Amino acid sequence: TAGITQAPTSQILAAGRSMTLRCTQDMRHNAMYWYRQDLGLGLRLIHYSNTAGTTGKGEVPDGYSVSRANTDDFPLTLASAVPSQTSVYFCASSDSEVGTEQFFGPGTRLTVL
Amino acid sequence: GQNIDQPTEMTATEGAIVQINCTYQTSGFNGLFWYQQHAGEAPTFLSYNVLDGLEEKGRFSSFLSRSKGYSYLLLKELQLKDSASYLCAVRDGDYKLSFGAGTTVTVRA
């Protein structure tokens, strides 16, 4: 079982360009999340989805958008990247919003120049 | 929002015990989680507390006091592979997780 996969593993992106980070899970989890992790700040929630067809904003949603067309996929889009979006991005899922564990993908390291 | 505090770094010797404290202030509370994260890897789930008291899982134990807004993670019989960052996370009234900045534990031989 793959669990959660993310692509790409790492990316260097020019400021102003757009990019979509991909996240796919095969555990049939209803809830999915996107976090960014920055040194000294810990993991911060960007967007979440409690079930397919619904999304919500987390702590730091500005500059990011998400969609949840089906249960398995939860892509994160940066419409016009800025250097402050340089970070490590983790996708996570749980069986439901009240589940006792979130499973994390391997992360995408993004550098915006 | 949430305010979650944990020490930045701790160092201990192989075979020893280390206790990582976490204090929090939240708008609503639906559980406290501890995750382990090795450098360059994803966080992995260690423990979950929603009621006061101690939860024990092998060498790792986690304690919660909701009235004090306090938790700790106890790591016993430390091994070199336990060198990692330990993340305290609180689930709020809207069932969203907020994470502390993490405690980097270094285990020395």
PDB file of C-alpha atoms in Angstrom:
ATOM      1  CA  THR A   1       0.000   0.000   0.000  1.00  0.00           C
ATOM      2  CA  ALA A   2       1.454   3.341  -1.060  1.00  0.00           C
ATOM      3  CA  GLY A   3      -0.417   5.429   1.517  1.00  0.00           C
ATOM      4  CA  ILE A   4       0.063   9.046   0.489  1.00  0.00           C
ATOM      5  CA  THR A   5       2.214  10.119  -2.423  1.00  0.00           C
ATOM      6  CA  GLN A   6       3.281  13.649  -3.332  1.00  0.00           C
ATOM      7  CA  ALA A   7       4.829  15.012  -6.487  1.00  0.00           C
ATOM      8  CA  PRO A   8       7.221  16.474  -7.252  1.00  0.00           C
ATOM      9  CA  THR A   9       9.758  15.661  -4.531  1.00  0.00           C
ATOM     10  CA  SER A  10      11.393  19.023  -5.000  1.00  0.00           C
ATOM     11  CA  GLN A  11      11.080  21.984  -7.342  1.00  0.00           C
ATOM     12  CA  ILE A  12      12.754  25.293  -8.049  1.00  0.00           C
ATOM     13  CA  LEU A  13      10.276  27.831  -9.376  1.00  0.00           C
ATOM     14  CA  ALA A  14      10.691  31.349 -10.700  1.00  0.00           C
ATOM     15  CA  ALA A  15       8.678  34.017  -8.908  1.00  0.00           C
ATOM     16  CA  GLY A  16       5.447  34.799 -10.700  1.00  0.00           C
ATOM     17  CA  ARG A  17       5.069  31.322 -12.165  1.00  0.00           C
ATOM     18  CA  SER A  18       2.229  28.991 -11.262  1.00  0.00           C
ATOM     19  CA  MET A  19       2.586  25.475  -9.965  1.00  0.00           C
ATOM     20  CA  THR A  20       0.437  22.604  -8.751  1.00  0.00           C
ATOM     21  CA  LEU A  21       1.643  20.254  -6.051  1.00  0.00           C
ATOM     22  CA  ARG A  22       0.022  16.860  -6.339  1.00  0.00           C
ATOM     23  CA  CYS A  23      -1.196  14.641  -3.517  1.00  0.00           C
ATOM     24  CA  THR A  24      -2.843  11.231  -3.852  1.00  0.00           C
ATOM     25  CA  GLN A  25      -3.906   8.786  -1.152  1.00  0.00           C
ATOM     26  CA  ASP A  26      -5.107   5.209  -1.557  1.00  0.00           C
ATOM     27  CA  MET A  27      -6.535   4.707   1.936  1.00  0.00           C
ATOM     28  CA  ARG A  28     -10.030   6.000   1.032  1.00  0.00           C
ATOM     29  CA  HIS A  29      -9.683   8.667   3.709  1.00  0.00           C
ATOM     30  CA  ASN A  30     -12.371  11.321   3.720  1.00  0.00           C
ATOM     31  CA  ALA A  31     -10.282  14.165   5.163  1.00  0.00           C
ATOM     32  CA  MET A  32      -7.181  15.650   3.545  1.00  0.00           C
ATOM     33  CA  TYR A  33      -4.916  18.539   4.506  1.00  0.00           C
ATOM     34  CA  TRP A  34      -2.085  20.682   3.180  1.00  0.00           C
ATOM     35  CA  TYR A  35       0.569  22.049   5.548  1.00  0.00           C
ATOM     36  CA  ARG A  36       3.713  24.063   5.079  1.00  0.00           C
ATOM     37  CA  GLN A  37       6.686  23.605   7.378  1.00  0.00           C
ATOM     38  CA  ASP A  38       9.172  26.390   7.969  1.00  0.00           C
ATOM     39  CA  LEU A  39      12.127  26.382  10.336  1.00  0.00           C
ATOM     40  CA  GLY A  40      11.141  27.605  13.774  1.00  0.00           C
ATOM     41  CA  LEU A  41       7.449  27.842  12.920  1.00  0.00           C
ATOM     42  CA  GLY A  42       6.354  24.245  12.780  1.00  0.00           C
ATOM     43  CA  LEU A  43       3.612  22.901  10.550  1.00  0.00           C
ATOM     44  CA  ARG A  44       0.911  25.367   9.546  1.00  0.00           C
ATOM     45  CA  LEU A  45      -2.391  24.395   7.917  1.00  0.00           C
ATOM     46  CA  ILE A  46      -2.974  25.933   4.491  1.00  0.00           C
ATOM     47  CA  HIS A  47      -6.217  24.322   3.316  1.00  0.00           C
ATOM     48  CA  TYR A  48      -8.219  21.261   4.196  1.00  0.00           C
ATOM     49  CA  SER A  49     -11.060  19.103   2.867  1.00  0.00           C
ATOM     50  CA  ASN A  50     -13.327  17.093   5.152  1.00  0.00           C
ATOM     51  CA  THR A  51     -14.846  15.171   2.256  1.00  0.00           C
ATOM     52  CA  ALA A  52     -14.797  15.099  -1.548  1.00  0.00           C
ATOM     53  CA  GLY A  53     -16.410  18.218  -2.996  1.00  0.00           C
ATOM     54  CA  THR A  54     -15.721  20.448   0.024  1.00  0.00           C
ATOM     55  CA  THR A  55     -12.708  22.546   1.006  1.00  0.00           C
ATOM     56  CA  GLY A  56     -11.866  25.025   3.735  1.00  0.00           C
ATOM     57  CA  LYS A  57      -9.223  27.576   4.633  1.00  0.00           C
ATOM     58  CA  GLY A  58      -6.609  26.934   7.259  1.00  0.00           C
ATOM     59  CA  GLU A  59      -4.264  29.264   9.092  1.00  0.00           C
ATOM     60  CA  VAL A  60      -2.254  30.485   6.067  1.00  0.00           C
ATOM     61  CA  PRO A  61      -4.423  30.176   2.906  1.00  0.00           C
ATOM     62  CA  ASP A  62      -3.397  33.335   1.023  1.00  0.00           C
ATOM     63  CA  GLY A  63      -1.721  32.658  -2.324  1.00  0.00           C
ATOM     64  CA  TYR A  64      -2.902  29.034  -2.420  1.00  0.00           C
ATOM     65  CA  SER A  65      -5.958  27.244  -3.783  1.00  0.00           C
ATOM     66  CA  VAL A  66      -7.142  23.641  -3.605  1.00  0.00           C
ATOM     67  CA  SER A  67      -9.764  21.397  -5.152  1.00  0.00           C
ATOM     68  CA  ARG A  68     -11.200  18.038  -4.124  1.00  0.00           C
ATOM     69  CA  ALA A  69     -12.893  16.483  -7.156  1.00  0.00           C
ATOM     70  CA  ASN A  70     -12.641  12.943  -5.768  1.00  0.00           C
ATOM     71  CA  THR A  71     -11.658  11.107  -2.587  1.00  0.00           C
ATOM     72  CA  ASP A  72      -8.090  10.270  -3.586  1.00  0.00           C
ATOM     73  CA  ASP A  73      -6.639  13.516  -4.943  1.00  0.00           C
ATOM     74  CA  PHE A  74      -6.078  16.891  -3.309  1.00  0.00           C
ATOM     75  CA  PRO A  75      -3.894  19.196  -5.446  1.00  0.00           C
ATOM     76  CA  LEU A  76      -2.504  22.478  -4.125  1.00  0.00           C
ATOM     77  CA  THR A  77      -2.019  25.327  -6.610  1.00  0.00           C
ATOM     78  CA  LEU A  78       0.156  28.396  -6.319  1.00  0.00           C
ATOM     79  CA  ALA A  79      -1.238  30.825  -8.892  1.00  0.00           C
ATOM     80  CA  SER A  80       1.690  33.266  -8.857  1.00  0.00           C
ATOM     81  CA  ALA A  81       4.552  32.112  -6.652  1.00  0.00           C
ATOM     82  CA  VAL A  82       6.440  34.489  -4.371  1.00  0.00           C
ATOM     83  CA  PRO A  83       9.726  33.862  -2.502  1.00  0.00           C
ATOM     84  CA  SER A  84       7.898  33.692   0.857  1.00  0.00           C
ATOM     85  CA  GLN A  85       6.245  30.512  -0.388  1.00  0.00           C
ATOM     86  CA  THR A  86       9.608  28.751  -0.256  1.00  0.00           C
ATOM     87  CA  SER A  87       8.929  25.914   2.160  1.00  0.00           C
ATOM     88  CA  VAL A  88       8.429  22.185   2.588  1.00  0.00           C
ATOM     89  CA  TYR A  89       4.842  21.215   1.828  1.00  0.00           C
ATOM     90  CA  PHE A  90       3.202  18.178   3.411  1.00  0.00           C
ATOM     91  CA  CYS A  91      -0.063  16.608   2.422  1.00  0.00           C
ATOM     92  CA  ALA A  92      -1.890  14.538   5.054  1.00  0.00           C
ATOM     93  CA  SER A  93      -5.061  12.500   5.334  1.00  0.00           C
ATOM     94  CA  SER A  94      -7.226  10.955   8.031  1.00  0.00           C
ATOM     95  CA  ASP A  95     -10.258   8.695   7.940  1.00  0.00           C
ATOM     96  CA  SER A  96     -12.381  11.616   9.077  1.00  0.00           C
ATOM     97  CA  GLU A  97     -12.010  15.013  10.667  1.00  0.00           C
ATOM     98  CA  VAL A  98     -12.450  13.352  14.053  1.00  0.00           C
ATOM     99  CA  GLY A  99      -9.990  10.560  13.305  1.00  0.00           C
ATOM    100  CA  THR A 100      -7.254   9.866  15.795  1.00  0.00           C
ATOM    101  CA  GLU A 101      -4.346  10.013  13.355  1.00  0.00           C
ATOM    102  CA  GLN A 102      -3.267  12.007  10.344  1.00  0.00           C
ATOM    103  CA  PHE A 103      -0.979  10.220   7.895  1.00  0.00           C
ATOM    104  CA  PHE A 104       1.577  12.420   6.151  1.00  0.00           C
ATOM    105  CA  GLY A 105       3.023  12.221   2.665  1.00  0.00           C
ATOM    106  CA  PRO A 106       6.792  12.487   2.081  1.00  0.00           C
ATOM    107  CA  GLY A 107       6.681  16.208   1.348  1.00  0.00           C
ATOM    108  CA  THR A 108       7.581  18.539  -1.512  1.00  0.00           C
ATOM    109  CA  ARG A 109      10.483  20.933  -1.075  1.00  0.00           C
ATOM    110  CA  LEU A 110       9.692  24.110  -3.030  1.00  0.00           C
ATOM    111  CA  THR A 111      12.119  26.951  -3.645  1.00  0.00           C
ATOM    112  CA  VAL A 112      10.792  30.155  -5.215  1.00  0.00           C
ATOM    113  CA  LEU A 113      13.473  32.446  -6.627  1.00  0.00           C
TER     114      LEU A 113
ATOM    115  CA  GLY B   1      -6.070  30.507  17.206  1.00  0.00           C
ATOM    116  CA  GLN B   2      -3.777  28.341  19.251  1.00  0.00           C
ATOM    117  CA  ASN B   3      -0.645  28.987  21.301  1.00  0.00           C
ATOM    118  CA  ILE B   4       1.497  25.877  21.694  1.00  0.00           C
ATOM    119  CA  ASP B   5       4.851  25.985  23.447  1.00  0.00           C
ATOM    120  CA  GLN B   6       7.526  23.320  23.677  1.00  0.00           C
ATOM    121  CA  PRO B   7      11.290  23.517  24.223  1.00  0.00           C
ATOM    122  CA  THR B   8      13.423  23.976  21.131  1.00  0.00           C
ATOM    123  CA  GLU B   9      16.123  21.436  21.904  1.00  0.00           C
ATOM    124  CA  MET B  10      16.983  18.677  24.377  1.00  0.00           C
ATOM    125  CA  THR B  11      20.010  16.409  24.641  1.00  0.00           C
ATOM    126  CA  ALA B  12      20.216  13.091  26.469  1.00  0.00           C
ATOM    127  CA  THR B  13      22.391  10.016  26.707  1.00  0.00           C
ATOM    128  CA  GLU B  14      21.584   6.621  25.244  1.00  0.00           C
ATOM    129  CA  GLY B  15      19.589   4.555  27.747  1.00  0.00           C
ATOM    130  CA  ALA B  16      18.356   7.596  29.658  1.00  0.00           C
ATOM    131  CA  ILE B  17      14.878   9.113  29.957  1.00  0.00           C
ATOM    132  CA  VAL B  18      13.775  12.424  28.474  1.00  0.00           C
ATOM    133  CA  GLN B  19      10.538  14.320  29.103  1.00  0.00           C
ATOM    134  CA  ILE B  20       9.309  16.834  26.529  1.00  0.00           C
ATOM    135  CA  ASN B  21       6.783  19.300  27.888  1.00  0.00           C
ATOM    136  CA  CYS B  22       4.066  21.017  25.889  1.00  0.00           C
ATOM    137  CA  THR B  23       1.760  23.777  27.094  1.00  0.00           C
ATOM    138  CA  TYR B  24      -1.152  25.079  25.088  1.00  0.00           C
ATOM    139  CA  GLN B  25      -3.953  27.632  25.011  1.00  0.00           C
ATOM    140  CA  THR B  26      -6.778  26.752  22.642  1.00  0.00           C
ATOM    141  CA  SER B  27     -10.202  27.788  21.493  1.00  0.00           C
ATOM    142  CA  GLY B  28     -11.873  24.451  22.098  1.00  0.00           C
ATOM    143  CA  PHE B  29     -10.102  21.144  22.638  1.00  0.00           C
ATOM    144  CA  ASN B  30     -10.561  17.823  20.871  1.00  0.00           C
ATOM    145  CA  GLY B  31      -7.357  16.002  21.642  1.00  0.00           C
ATOM    146  CA  LEU B  32      -3.598  16.344  21.816  1.00  0.00           C
ATOM    147  CA  PHE B  33      -1.215  14.508  19.532  1.00  0.00           C
ATOM    148  CA  TRP B  34       2.499  13.786  19.504  1.00  0.00           C
ATOM    149  CA  TYR B  35       4.356  13.163  16.260  1.00  0.00           C
ATOM    150  CA  GLN B  36       7.957  12.145  15.574  1.00  0.00           C
ATOM    151  CA  GLN B  37       9.814  13.603  12.618  1.00  0.00           C
ATOM    152  CA  HIS B  38      13.274  12.522  11.534  1.00  0.00           C
ATOM    153  CA  ALA B  39      15.286  15.040   9.560  1.00  0.00           C
ATOM    154  CA  GLY B  40      14.115  15.233   5.947  1.00  0.00           C
ATOM    155  CA  GLU B  41      11.179  12.917   6.524  1.00  0.00           C
ATOM    156  CA  ALA B  42       7.449  13.166   7.123  1.00  0.00           C
ATOM    157  CA  PRO B  43       5.954  13.316  10.623  1.00  0.00           C
ATOM    158  CA  THR B  44       4.717   9.993  11.973  1.00  0.00           C
ATOM    159  CA  PHE B  45       2.057   9.555  14.642  1.00  0.00           C
ATOM    160  CA  LEU B  46       3.192   8.596  18.144  1.00  0.00           C
ATOM    161  CA  SER B  47       0.316   9.151  20.555  1.00  0.00           C
ATOM    162  CA  TYR B  48      -3.108  10.678  21.168  1.00  0.00           C
ATOM    163  CA  ASN B  49      -4.638  11.921  24.421  1.00  0.00           C
ATOM    164  CA  VAL B  50      -8.165  13.266  24.763  1.00  0.00           C
ATOM    165  CA  LEU B  51      -8.799  12.482  28.451  1.00  0.00           C
ATOM    166  CA  ASP B  52      -6.601  13.367  31.419  1.00  0.00           C
ATOM    167  CA  GLY B  53      -3.984  10.830  32.353  1.00  0.00           C
ATOM    168  CA  LEU B  54      -1.179   8.741  31.000  1.00  0.00           C
ATOM    169  CA  GLU B  55      -1.152   6.746  27.763  1.00  0.00           C
ATOM    170  CA  GLU B  56       1.680   4.225  27.481  1.00  0.00           C
ATOM    171  CA  LYS B  57       2.981   2.689  24.263  1.00  0.00           C
ATOM    172  CA  GLY B  58       6.130   0.693  24.766  1.00  0.00           C
ATOM    173  CA  ARG B  59       9.039   3.036  25.456  1.00  0.00           C
ATOM    174  CA  PHE B  60       6.891   6.122  24.810  1.00  0.00           C
ATOM    175  CA  SER B  61       4.266   7.554  27.156  1.00  0.00           C
ATOM    176  CA  SER B  62       2.169  10.682  26.883  1.00  0.00           C
ATOM    177  CA  PHE B  63       0.381  12.556  29.655  1.00  0.00           C
ATOM    178  CA  LEU B  64      -2.405  15.128  29.484  1.00  0.00           C
ATOM    179  CA  SER B  65      -3.886  17.584  31.967  1.00  0.00           C
ATOM    180  CA  ARG B  66      -6.689  19.525  30.291  1.00  0.00           C
ATOM    181  CA  SER B  67      -7.260  21.832  33.259  1.00  0.00           C
ATOM    182  CA  LYS B  68      -3.601  22.923  33.154  1.00  0.00           C
ATOM    183  CA  GLY B  69      -3.279  22.982  29.363  1.00  0.00           C
ATOM    184  CA  TYR B  70      -0.268  20.711  29.707  1.00  0.00           C
ATOM    185  CA  SER B  71       1.089  17.549  28.192  1.00  0.00           C
ATOM    186  CA  TYR B  72       4.366  15.715  28.166  1.00  0.00           C
ATOM    187  CA  LEU B  73       5.941  12.993  26.075  1.00  0.00           C
ATOM    188  CA  LEU B  74       8.212  10.628  27.972  1.00  0.00           C
ATOM    189  CA  LEU B  75      10.826   8.691  26.073  1.00  0.00           C
ATOM    190  CA  LYS B  76      12.418   5.858  28.066  1.00  0.00           C
ATOM    191  CA  GLU B  77      15.477   3.704  27.375  1.00  0.00           C
ATOM    192  CA  LEU B  78      16.620   6.167  24.746  1.00  0.00           C
ATOM    193  CA  GLN B  79      18.173   4.797  21.590  1.00  0.00           C
ATOM    194  CA  LEU B  80      20.284   6.605  19.005  1.00  0.00           C
ATOM    195  CA  LYS B  81      17.443   6.214  16.497  1.00  0.00           C
ATOM    196  CA  ASP B  82      15.222   8.329  18.784  1.00  0.00           C
ATOM    197  CA  SER B  83      17.180  11.418  17.692  1.00  0.00           C
ATOM    198  CA  ALA B  84      14.450  13.385  15.918  1.00  0.00           C
ATOM    199  CA  SER B  85      12.081  16.303  16.239  1.00  0.00           C
ATOM    200  CA  TYR B  86       8.990  15.731  18.396  1.00  0.00           C
ATOM    201  CA  LEU B  87       5.900  17.730  17.518  1.00  0.00           C
ATOM    202  CA  CYS B  88       3.074  18.546  19.911  1.00  0.00           C
ATOM    203  CA  ALA B  89      -0.244  19.229  18.171  1.00  0.00           C
ATOM    204  CA  VAL B  90      -3.630  20.266  19.542  1.00  0.00           C
ATOM    205  CA  ARG B  91      -6.957  19.691  17.804  1.00  0.00           C
ATOM    206  CA  ASP B  92      -9.292  22.595  18.335  1.00  0.00           C
ATOM    207  CA  GLY B  93     -13.062  22.910  18.497  1.00  0.00           C
ATOM    208  CA  ASP B  94     -13.228  22.857  14.684  1.00  0.00           C
ATOM    209  CA  TYR B  95     -11.187  19.638  14.577  1.00  0.00           C
ATOM    210  CA  LYS B  96      -8.160  21.340  13.022  1.00  0.00           C
ATOM    211  CA  LEU B  97      -4.633  20.540  14.193  1.00  0.00           C
ATOM    212  CA  SER B  98      -2.267  23.269  15.325  1.00  0.00           C
ATOM    213  CA  PHE B  99       1.358  22.285  15.796  1.00  0.00           C
ATOM    214  CA  GLY B 100       4.062  23.531  18.084  1.00  0.00           C
ATOM    215  CA  ALA B 101       7.422  24.386  16.531  1.00  0.00           C
ATOM    216  CA  GLY B 102       8.851  21.034  17.626  1.00  0.00           C
ATOM    217  CA  THR B 103      11.535  19.849  20.045  1.00  0.00           C
ATOM    218  CA  THR B 104      14.749  18.489  18.566  1.00  0.00           C
ATOM    219  CA  VAL B 105      16.049  15.635  20.701  1.00  0.00           C
ATOM    220  CA  THR B 106      19.655  14.552  20.281  1.00  0.00           C
ATOM    221  CA  VAL B 107      20.641  11.212  21.771  1.00  0.00           C
ATOM    222  CA  ARG B 108      24.362  10.787  22.415  1.00  0.00           C
ATOM    223  CA  ALA B 109      26.185   7.499  22.834  1.00  0.00           C
TER     224      ALA B 109
END
